[in-house]
Amino acid sequence: MKFKFNDIANIKEIPKVNLLNLNLEKMRDFLKYIQEKPFRANQIMKWIYHHFCDDFSKMSNISKKLKNKLIKYSFINPPKFIQEKKSFDGTIKWSFLTNKKHVETVYIPEKNRATVCISSQIGCLLNCDFCYTGKMGFQKNLKVFEIIGQLWNVIKLFNEKNKIKKITNIVFMGMGEPLLNFKNIVMALNIILHDHGFNFSKHKVTLSTAGIVPLINKLNGLIDIKLAISLHASNNKIRNRLMPINKKYNIQSVLESANNYLKNSKANKGKITIEYVMLDKVNDSLKNAEELAVILKNIPSKVNLIPWNSFPESVYNTSTASNIVHFSKILTKRKIFNTIRKNRGKDIYAACGQLNNNFKI
Ligand code: SAH
């Protein structure tokens, strides 16, 4: 969003701006545009992201004149709450409406933390064969307000009703490939990390990517967050079959760019997360485990083994529990740190790769 610094008195009608689209820098530009002091941006950001206030009249340290201008030229509108589904394990999936489409967000409470899983797109372009979101095709890139509006809604709910546990972690593991919505994701991350914004620590924010190499490189040095790579295969032959994007950016190029990101990152504490979905008889053999240990030998990493979550009409099966444990043991023996992910919210189609805008299931 660009603001030109011409005299607004000469403009009869300007489109109203949703302030949830602006990071601090853009908020300052907007204030200059409406001929106000840019430093007021700090106050407005704090009202929005510390007090979750969407009513200008309640912003008590802001002058009447500025309030009136804000009412005239802006608004604070997150996507609207539509539906909620609760899992037996405490996971909650929400659907929010924006521009006639639904965005899905998942809340996952655990013993000492609670994570919000955010969507970056509606649908996905990448068409990974084992992912239900991929099967719905690509519908749209979410705007900044649609990305951070998900978090804003959830935290507001926590503040107001004290109904859910305090959010401690954020993961970009909902619908979509975050790096393919680069500009908006970077702006959203800016707001999430800034102390006048949501003020989350970079150690608590994870972006998961299928490995869009030039965009990992572009992120490198621009913004520091935890990076998770969806590897899911121990060689290019298997990865080509599971993830068509591998034909463009293969395992070696993805790992190289992740390793370079790691070198400039404090958020990752020296280890990149590697996600590996466990698919029965596809990528879960003992040979695959050995192969994985070899390709990760020179990359400081922690592997997250994800039991595959099923969805209708898929050709895959989840690896058996004993196979997953065996796979994990081989990695451990080869000194590759690894954990087995507990999949949450499967009964409400809220687990990894199950988001599909299908609230009927
Ligand atoms: N596009 C991003 C975010 C996707 S969702 C990415 O590819 O990383 C987060 C994780 O869930 C990814 O690792 C994704 O590959 C994985 N995933 C997708 N479908 C899944 C399924 N059915 N079961 C388990 N994990 C799945």
PDB file of N, CA, C and O and ligand atoms in Angstrom, residues 130-131 173-174 176-178 208-210 230 232 275 277 306-309 352-353, ligand 1:
ATOM      1  N   PHE A 130       0.380 -35.491  -0.794  1.00  0.00           N
ATOM      2  CA  PHE A 130      -0.122 -36.039   0.476  1.00  0.00           C
ATOM      3  C   PHE A 130      -0.897 -34.996   1.277  1.00  0.00           C
ATOM      4  O   PHE A 130      -1.227 -35.220   2.437  1.00  0.00           O
ATOM      5  N   CYS A 131      -1.157 -33.812   0.678  1.00  0.00           N
ATOM      6  CA  CYS A 131      -1.730 -32.692   1.433  1.00  0.00           C
ATOM      7  C   CYS A 131      -3.143 -32.355   0.937  1.00  0.00           C
ATOM      8  O   CYS A 131      -3.346 -32.153  -0.261  1.00  0.00           O
ATOM      9  N   MET A 173       1.819 -22.688   9.465  1.00  0.00           N
ATOM     10  CA  MET A 173       1.684 -24.064   8.979  1.00  0.00           C
ATOM     11  C   MET A 173       0.240 -24.361   8.614  1.00  0.00           C
ATOM     12  O   MET A 173      -0.175 -25.509   8.532  1.00  0.00           O
ATOM     13  N   GLY A 174      -0.533 -23.319   8.407  1.00  0.00           N
ATOM     14  CA  GLY A 174      -1.914 -23.515   7.999  1.00  0.00           C
ATOM     15  C   GLY A 174      -1.979 -23.709   6.492  1.00  0.00           C
ATOM     16  O   GLY A 174      -1.081 -24.286   5.883  1.00  0.00           O
ATOM     17  N   GLY A 176      -1.581 -23.045   2.656  1.00  0.00           N
ATOM     18  CA  GLY A 176      -0.772 -22.233   1.751  1.00  0.00           C
ATOM     19  C   GLY A 176       0.723 -22.338   1.948  1.00  0.00           C
ATOM     20  O   GLY A 176       1.217 -22.888   2.928  1.00  0.00           O
ATOM     21  N   GLU A 177       1.447 -21.785   0.977  1.00  0.00           N
ATOM     22  CA  GLU A 177       2.908 -21.724   1.041  1.00  0.00           C
ATOM     23  C   GLU A 177       3.266 -20.268   1.374  1.00  0.00           C
ATOM     24  O   GLU A 177       3.171 -19.379   0.509  1.00  0.00           O
ATOM     25  N   PRO A 178       3.691 -20.016   2.632  1.00  0.00           N
ATOM     26  CA  PRO A 178       3.899 -18.627   3.051  1.00  0.00           C
ATOM     27  C   PRO A 178       4.858 -17.840   2.165  1.00  0.00           C
ATOM     28  O   PRO A 178       4.619 -16.663   1.887  1.00  0.00           O
ATOM     29  N   SER A 208       6.960 -22.403   8.024  1.00  0.00           N
ATOM     30  CA  SER A 208       7.241 -23.680   7.369  1.00  0.00           C
ATOM     31  C   SER A 208       7.132 -23.489   5.860  1.00  0.00           C
ATOM     32  O   SER A 208       6.169 -22.903   5.369  1.00  0.00           O
ATOM     33  N   THR A 209       8.138 -23.988   5.135  1.00  0.00           N
ATOM     34  CA  THR A 209       8.114 -23.832   3.683  1.00  0.00           C
ATOM     35  C   THR A 209       8.447 -25.144   2.971  1.00  0.00           C
ATOM     36  O   THR A 209       9.224 -25.958   3.476  1.00  0.00           O
ATOM     37  N   ALA A 210       7.849 -25.291   1.793  1.00  0.00           N
ATOM     38  CA  ALA A 210       8.141 -26.457   0.966  1.00  0.00           C
ATOM     39  C   ALA A 210       9.517 -26.298   0.292  1.00  0.00           C
ATOM     40  O   ALA A 210       9.981 -27.209  -0.381  1.00  0.00           O
ATOM     41  N   SER A 230       9.912 -28.404   4.802  1.00  0.00           N
ATOM     42  CA  SER A 230       9.156 -29.618   4.520  1.00  0.00           C
ATOM     43  C   SER A 230       9.972 -30.467   3.562  1.00  0.00           C
ATOM     44  O   SER A 230       9.909 -30.282   2.352  1.00  0.00           O
ATOM     45  N   HIS A 232      10.442 -34.236   3.719  1.00  0.00           N
ATOM     46  CA  HIS A 232       9.541 -35.364   3.455  1.00  0.00           C
ATOM     47  C   HIS A 232      10.099 -36.500   2.600  1.00  0.00           C
ATOM     48  O   HIS A 232       9.370 -37.436   2.259  1.00  0.00           O
ATOM     49  N   GLU A 275      10.969 -31.088   8.480  1.00  0.00           N
ATOM     50  CA  GLU A 275       9.728 -31.852   8.647  1.00  0.00           C
ATOM     51  C   GLU A 275       9.747 -33.053   7.698  1.00  0.00           C
ATOM     52  O   GLU A 275      10.138 -32.926   6.528  1.00  0.00           O
ATOM     53  N   VAL A 277       7.173 -36.168   6.729  1.00  0.00           N
ATOM     54  CA  VAL A 277       5.888 -36.845   6.901  1.00  0.00           C
ATOM     55  C   VAL A 277       6.086 -38.354   6.714  1.00  0.00           C
ATOM     56  O   VAL A 277       6.794 -38.786   5.805  1.00  0.00           O
ATOM     57  N   ILE A 306       6.474 -36.590  11.169  1.00  0.00           N
ATOM     58  CA  ILE A 306       5.033 -36.298  11.263  1.00  0.00           C
ATOM     59  C   ILE A 306       4.229 -37.482  10.746  1.00  0.00           C
ATOM     60  O   ILE A 306       4.226 -37.748   9.535  1.00  0.00           O
ATOM     61  N   PRO A 307       3.538 -38.203  11.638  1.00  0.00           N
ATOM     62  CA  PRO A 307       2.651 -39.261  11.132  1.00  0.00           C
ATOM     63  C   PRO A 307       1.641 -38.622  10.178  1.00  0.00           C
ATOM     64  O   PRO A 307       1.019 -37.614  10.519  1.00  0.00           O
ATOM     65  N   TRP A 308       1.520 -39.198   8.995  1.00  0.00           N
ATOM     66  CA  TRP A 308       0.649 -38.601   7.978  1.00  0.00           C
ATOM     67  C   TRP A 308      -0.808 -38.578   8.448  1.00  0.00           C
ATOM     68  O   TRP A 308      -1.304 -39.540   9.036  1.00  0.00           O
ATOM     69  N   ASN A 309      -1.490 -37.459   8.179  1.00  0.00           N
ATOM     70  CA  ASN A 309      -2.909 -37.341   8.523  1.00  0.00           C
ATOM     71  C   ASN A 309      -3.749 -37.633   7.283  1.00  0.00           C
ATOM     72  O   ASN A 309      -3.545 -37.025   6.232  1.00  0.00           O
ATOM     73  N   CYS A 352      -2.066 -31.110  10.619  1.00  0.00           N
ATOM     74  CA  CYS A 352      -1.212 -30.721   9.488  1.00  0.00           C
ATOM     75  C   CYS A 352      -1.760 -31.246   8.174  1.00  0.00           C
ATOM     76  O   CYS A 352      -2.004 -32.448   8.040  1.00  0.00           O
ATOM     77  N   GLY A 353      -1.902 -30.369   7.209  1.00  0.00           N
ATOM     78  CA  GLY A 353      -2.274 -30.792   5.862  1.00  0.00           C
ATOM     79  C   GLY A 353      -3.734 -31.172   5.688  1.00  0.00           C
ATOM     80  O   GLY A 353      -4.125 -31.642   4.639  1.00  0.00           O
TER      81      GLY A 353
HETATM   82  N1  SAH B   1       3.375 -24.888   2.596  1.00  0.00           N
HETATM   83  C1  SAH B   1       4.082 -24.988   3.847  1.00  0.00           C
HETATM   84  C2  SAH B   1       3.151 -25.139   5.050  1.00  0.00           C
HETATM   85  C3  SAH B   1       2.336 -26.383   4.963  1.00  0.00           C
HETATM   86  S1  SAH B   1       1.568 -27.144   6.341  1.00  0.00           S
HETATM   87  C4  SAH B   1       5.034 -26.158   3.779  1.00  0.00           C
HETATM   88  O1  SAH B   1       4.984 -26.920   2.816  1.00  0.00           O
HETATM   89  O2  SAH B   1       5.863 -26.301   4.667  1.00  0.00           O
HETATM   90  C5  SAH B   1       2.738 -27.660   7.450  1.00  0.00           C
HETATM   91  C6  SAH B   1       3.315 -29.080   7.298  1.00  0.00           C
HETATM   92  O3  SAH B   1       2.334 -30.130   7.181  1.00  0.00           O
HETATM   93  C7  SAH B   1       4.193 -29.206   6.090  1.00  0.00           C
HETATM   94  O4  SAH B   1       5.383 -29.826   6.466  1.00  0.00           O
HETATM   95  C8  SAH B   1       3.383 -30.095   5.190  1.00  0.00           C
HETATM   96  O5  SAH B   1       4.167 -30.757   4.227  1.00  0.00           O
HETATM   97  C9  SAH B   1       2.760 -31.040   6.188  1.00  0.00           C
HETATM   98  N2  SAH B   1       1.611 -31.799   5.678  1.00  0.00           N
HETATM   99  C10 SAH B   1       0.846 -31.549   4.604  1.00  0.00           C
HETATM  100  N3  SAH B   1      -0.110 -32.484   4.474  1.00  0.00           N
HETATM  101  C11 SAH B   1       0.034 -33.341   5.505  1.00  0.00           C
HETATM  102  C12 SAH B   1      -0.682 -34.509   5.937  1.00  0.00           C
HETATM  103  N4  SAH B   1      -1.745 -34.943   5.291  1.00  0.00           N
HETATM  104  N5  SAH B   1      -0.252 -35.132   7.048  1.00  0.00           N
HETATM  105  C13 SAH B   1       0.822 -34.675   7.736  1.00  0.00           C
HETATM  106  N6  SAH B   1       1.523 -33.572   7.391  1.00  0.00           N
HETATM  107  C14 SAH B   1       1.139 -32.914   6.274  1.00  0.00           C
END
